[in-house]
């Protein structure tokens, strides 16, 4: 045996669990990063202190976007490394479906938090990052779902309950977006300026509502038993 | 005709065989949540999953699933 390679299923699962836990830590760090940036912007709004400590609000925003990009690249790398390791055995992944799904849910939750955070600032020049996050979240929820990767492992992680829940959530998102769109259409006649402001919230209805509902349904499905 | 509800004895049969939800889920290749929702009659499984569950539990599909009167 070379390089301390695990030999039994139990050892492989324990090592994979550590890897998943580390990925979870990265995700929590992203939340902390976003919260720290928020606090900086908040205190700047309260007292205009940022220029005093040599950081501009624009700099903080760039820092947030750079952090987000780094996080996306980091997560993609971790996910790629993970798939290399998993590819050795479907048997192992079968015993870790819940762990992988929980991590996926955490990732979606982070993107959702970032989206909602930027949605509240969409009128303050934060539109480009907002739309970027909205697109990433939309893609993560639909096109980059395990099903779309079409591998045996992905099929395992995207079992029929997950697909059913996603379908239900997409329907709710569609209804929410249509309701918002109807409201927006009426608003255009009375207050075009207000309609422009409401644009980001239309995206939130179409993207965030299904993700939020999906996370709720997944949590509900795991209760009891 | 009034719609009849699909019920099941999955939990009973699983416990009889000394399996946890996670163990049964791993054997048929679904998540524990799927087994949990099937047992609670929240989710109706596909025919393929029903057959896989029956095979794994050594029972017939109609021994596990039935229509409530």
Coordinates of C-alpha atoms in Angstrom, one line a residue:
Chain A
X1 CA 0.0 0.0 0.0
X2 CA 1.4 3.4 -0.9
X3 CA 0.6 7.0 0.0
X4 CA -1.7 6.1 2.8
X5 CA -4.6 5.2 0.4
X6 CA -7.7 4.1 2.3
X7 CA -8.5 0.4 1.7
X8 CA -11.9 -0.3 3.1
X9 CA -15.3 1.3 2.3
X10 CA -15.5 2.7 5.8
X11 CA -12.1 4.4 5.4
X12 CA -13.0 5.9 2.1
X13 CA -16.4 7.1 3.4
X14 CA -14.7 8.6 6.5
X15 CA -12.2 10.5 4.2
X16 CA -15.0 11.7 1.9
X17 CA -17.0 12.9 4.9
X18 CA -14.0 14.9 6.0
X19 CA -13.7 16.4 2.5
X20 CA -17.4 17.3 2.5
X21 CA -17.1 18.9 5.9
X22 CA -14.2 21.0 4.7
X23 CA -16.3 22.1 1.7
X24 CA -19.0 23.0 4.2
X25 CA -16.5 25.1 6.0
X26 CA -15.6 27.0 2.8
X27 CA -19.3 27.7 2.3
X28 CA -19.7 29.0 5.8
X29 CA -16.6 31.2 5.2
X30 CA -18.3 32.7 2.2
X31 CA -21.3 33.6 4.4
X32 CA -18.9 35.2 6.9
X33 CA -17.1 37.1 4.1
X34 CA -20.4 38.5 2.8
X35 CA -21.5 39.4 6.4
X36 CA -18.2 41.2 7.0
X37 CA -18.6 43.2 3.7
X38 CA -22.1 44.0 4.7
X39 CA -21.0 45.3 8.1
X40 CA -18.3 47.5 6.5
X41 CA -20.9 49.0 4.1
X42 CA -23.4 49.4 6.9
X43 CA -21.0 51.3 9.1
X44 CA -19.9 53.4 6.2
X45 CA -23.5 54.3 5.6
X46 CA -23.9 55.3 9.3
X47 CA -20.8 57.3 9.7
X48 CA -18.9 57.6 6.4
X49 CA -16.0 55.9 8.2
X50 CA -14.6 53.9 5.3
X51 CA -12.6 56.7 3.7
X52 CA -11.1 57.4 7.1
X53 CA -9.6 53.9 7.3
X54 CA -8.5 54.0 3.6
X55 CA -11.1 51.8 2.1
X56 CA -13.8 53.1 -0.3
X57 CA -17.3 51.7 -0.5
X58 CA -16.5 50.9 -4.2
X59 CA -13.5 49.0 -2.9
X60 CA -15.6 46.9 -0.6
X61 CA -18.0 46.0 -3.4
X62 CA -15.1 45.0 -5.6
X63 CA -13.8 42.9 -2.7
X64 CA -17.2 41.2 -2.3
X65 CA -17.4 40.4 -6.0
X66 CA -13.8 39.1 -6.1
X67 CA -14.5 37.0 -3.0
X68 CA -17.6 35.6 -4.7
X69 CA -15.7 34.7 -7.9
X70 CA -12.9 33.1 -5.8
X71 CA -15.6 31.1 -3.9
X72 CA -17.2 29.9 -7.1
X73 CA -13.9 28.8 -8.6
X74 CA -12.9 27.2 -5.3
X75 CA -16.1 25.3 -5.1
X76 CA -15.9 24.2 -8.7
X77 CA -12.3 22.9 -8.0
X78 CA -13.4 21.0 -4.8
X79 CA -16.4 19.6 -6.7
X80 CA -14.1 18.4 -9.6
X81 CA -11.6 16.8 -7.2
X82 CA -14.5 15.2 -5.4
X83 CA -15.9 13.7 -8.5
X84 CA -12.5 12.2 -9.4
X85 CA -12.4 10.5 -6.0
X86 CA -16.1 9.4 -6.2
X87 CA -15.7 8.0 -9.7
X88 CA -14.0 4.9 -8.2
X89 CA -17.2 3.5 -6.8
X90 CA -21.0 4.0 -7.0
X91 CA -21.2 1.8 -3.9
X92 CA -19.5 4.5 -1.8
X93 CA -21.7 7.3 -3.2
X94 CA -24.8 5.3 -2.5
X95 CA -24.0 5.6 1.2
X96 CA -23.3 9.3 1.0
X97 CA -26.3 10.6 -1.0
X98 CA -27.7 12.5 2.0
X99 CA -24.3 14.2 2.8
X100 CA -23.9 15.3 -0.9
X101 CA -27.5 16.6 -1.1
X102 CA -27.0 18.5 2.2
X103 CA -23.9 20.2 0.8
X104 CA -25.7 21.1 -2.4
X105 CA -28.5 22.6 -0.4
X106 CA -26.0 24.7 1.6
X107 CA -24.4 25.9 -1.6
X108 CA -27.8 27.0 -3.0
X109 CA -28.6 28.7 0.3
X110 CA -25.4 30.8 0.1
X111 CA -26.2 31.9 -3.4
X112 CA -29.7 32.7 -2.4
X113 CA -28.4 34.8 0.6
X114 CA -26.1 36.7 -1.8
X115 CA -28.8 37.2 -4.3
X116 CA -31.3 38.6 -1.7
X117 CA -28.5 40.8 -0.3
X118 CA -27.7 42.4 -3.7
X119 CA -31.4 42.6 -4.6
X120 CA -31.9 45.1 -1.7
X121 CA -29.0 47.2 -3.1
X122 CA -29.9 46.9 -6.8
X123 CA -30.7 50.6 -7.0
X124 CA -27.3 51.5 -5.4
X125 CA -25.1 50.5 -8.4
X126 CA -25.0 46.9 -7.4
X127 CA -26.9 45.7 -10.5
X128 CA -24.0 43.9 -12.3
X129 CA -23.1 41.6 -9.3
X130 CA -26.9 41.1 -8.7
X131 CA -27.5 39.9 -12.2
X132 CA -24.4 37.8 -12.1
X133 CA -25.5 36.0 -8.9
X134 CA -29.0 35.6 -10.2
X135 CA -27.7 33.9 -13.3
X136 CA -25.3 31.7 -11.3
X137 CA -28.2 30.7 -9.0
X138 CA -30.5 30.0 -11.9
X139 CA -27.9 27.9 -13.6
X140 CA -27.0 26.0 -10.4
X141 CA -30.6 25.2 -9.7
X142 CA -31.5 24.0 -13.2
X143 CA -28.6 23.3 -15.7
X144 CA -25.9 22.3 -13.3
X145 CA -28.1 20.0 -11.3
X146 CA -26.6 16.5 -10.9
X147 CA -29.1 15.2 -13.5
X148 CA -27.6 17.5 -16.2
X149 CA -24.1 16.0 -15.7
X150 CA -25.4 12.6 -16.9
X151 CA -23.0 10.4 -15.1
X152 CA -23.9 7.3 -13.1
X153 CA -22.9 9.1 -9.8
X154 CA -25.0 12.1 -10.8
X155 CA -28.0 9.9 -11.4
X156 CA -27.6 8.5 -7.9
X157 CA -27.4 12.0 -6.3
X158 CA -30.4 13.2 -8.3
X159 CA -32.9 10.6 -7.2
X160 CA -36.6 10.6 -8.1
X161 CA -37.7 12.5 -5.0
X162 CA -35.2 15.3 -5.7
X163 CA -36.5 15.6 -9.3
X164 CA -40.1 15.6 -8.1
X165 CA -39.3 18.4 -5.5
X166 CA -37.4 20.4 -8.1
X167 CA -40.4 20.2 -10.5
X168 CA -42.8 21.3 -7.8
X169 CA -40.5 24.2 -6.9
X170 CA -40.1 25.4 -10.5
X171 CA -43.9 25.5 -10.9
X172 CA -44.2 27.6 -7.8
X173 CA -41.4 29.9 -9.1
X174 CA -43.2 30.2 -12.4
X175 CA -46.4 31.2 -10.7
X176 CA -44.6 33.7 -8.4
X177 CA -42.8 35.3 -11.4
X178 CA -46.0 35.6 -13.4
X179 CA -47.7 37.2 -10.4
X180 CA -44.9 39.7 -10.1
X181 CA -44.8 40.3 -13.9
X182 CA -48.6 41.1 -13.8
X183 CA -48.0 43.6 -11.0
X184 CA -45.1 45.1 -12.9
X185 CA -47.1 45.4 -16.1
X186 CA -49.8 47.4 -14.2
X187 CA -47.2 49.5 -12.5
X188 CA -45.7 50.6 -15.8
X189 CA -48.9 52.6 -16.6
X190 CA -48.9 54.5 -13.3
X191 CA -45.3 54.8 -12.4
X192 CA -42.7 53.8 -14.9
X193 CA -39.9 54.8 -12.6
X194 CA -41.2 52.5 -9.8
X195 CA -41.5 49.7 -12.4
X196 CA -37.8 50.1 -13.2
X197 CA -37.0 49.7 -9.5
X198 CA -39.1 46.6 -9.3
X199 CA -37.1 44.8 -12.0
X200 CA -34.7 43.0 -9.6
X201 CA -37.6 41.7 -7.5
X202 CA -39.1 40.1 -10.5
X203 CA -35.9 38.2 -10.9
X204 CA -35.9 37.3 -7.3
X205 CA -39.5 35.9 -7.6
X206 CA -38.5 33.8 -10.6
X207 CA -35.2 32.5 -9.2
X208 CA -35.2 32.8 -5.4
X209 CA -38.7 31.6 -4.8
X210 CA -38.3 28.1 -6.4
X211 CA -34.9 27.7 -4.7
X212 CA -36.3 28.7 -1.3
X213 CA -39.3 26.4 -1.7
X214 CA -37.0 23.5 -2.9
X215 CA -34.8 23.9 0.2
X216 CA -38.0 23.9 2.4
X217 CA -39.4 20.8 0.7
X218 CA -36.0 19.0 1.1
X219 CA -35.9 19.9 4.8
X220 CA -39.5 18.7 5.2
X221 CA -38.8 15.4 3.4
X222 CA -36.0 14.6 5.9
X223 CA -38.1 15.1 9.0
X224 CA -39.2 12.1 11.1
X225 CA -38.1 8.5 10.4
Chain B
X1 CA -65.0 6.8 -9.1
X2 CA -63.5 8.4 -6.0
X3 CA -59.7 8.4 -6.0
X4 CA -58.4 5.8 -3.6
X5 CA -55.3 6.5 -1.6
X6 CA -52.1 4.5 -2.0
X7 CA -50.8 3.2 1.3
X8 CA -47.8 1.0 2.1
X9 CA -46.3 -1.4 4.6
X10 CA -42.7 -0.3 3.8
X11 CA -41.7 0.7 7.3
X12 CA -43.2 -2.5 8.8
X13 CA -41.3 -4.7 6.3
X14 CA -38.1 -2.7 6.6
X15 CA -38.1 -3.0 10.4
X16 CA -38.9 -6.7 10.2
X17 CA -35.7 -7.2 8.2
X18 CA -33.6 -5.1 10.6
X19 CA -32.8 -2.3 8.2
X20 CA -32.6 1.4 8.8
X21 CA -33.9 3.9 6.3
X22 CA -30.4 4.8 5.3
X23 CA -29.4 1.2 4.7
X24 CA -32.4 0.5 2.6
X25 CA -31.9 3.7 0.7
X26 CA -28.2 2.8 0.0
X27 CA -29.3 -0.6 -1.3
X28 CA -31.8 0.7 -3.8
X29 CA -29.7 3.8 -4.7
X30 CA -32.0 6.6 -3.4
X31 CA -31.7 9.1 -0.6
X32 CA -32.9 8.4 3.0
X33 CA -35.4 11.2 2.4
X34 CA -37.0 9.3 -0.5
X35 CA -37.6 6.2 1.8
X36 CA -38.9 8.5 4.5
X37 CA -41.4 10.2 2.3
X38 CA -42.6 6.9 0.8
X39 CA -43.1 5.4 4.2
X40 CA -45.1 8.5 5.3
X41 CA -47.2 8.3 2.0
X42 CA -46.0 11.8 1.1
X43 CA -44.3 10.6 -2.1
X44 CA -45.6 8.0 -4.5
X45 CA -42.5 6.1 -5.9
X46 CA -42.1 5.2 -9.6
X47 CA -42.8 1.6 -10.7
X48 CA -39.1 1.0 -11.0
X49 CA -38.4 2.1 -7.4
X50 CA -41.4 0.1 -6.2
X51 CA -39.9 -3.0 -7.9
X52 CA -36.5 -2.3 -6.5
X53 CA -37.8 -2.0 -3.0
X54 CA -39.8 -5.2 -3.3
X55 CA -36.7 -7.1 -4.6
X56 CA -34.6 -5.7 -1.8
X57 CA -37.1 -6.7 0.9
X58 CA -37.8 -10.1 -0.7
X59 CA -41.5 -9.3 -1.1
X60 CA -44.0 -8.7 -3.9
X61 CA -44.9 -5.1 -4.8
X62 CA -48.5 -5.7 -3.7
X63 CA -47.3 -6.9 -0.3
X64 CA -45.8 -3.4 0.2
X65 CA -48.3 -1.1 -1.6
X66 CA -52.0 -1.3 -1.5
X67 CA -55.0 0.9 -2.2
X68 CA -56.9 2.0 0.9
X69 CA -60.6 1.3 0.7

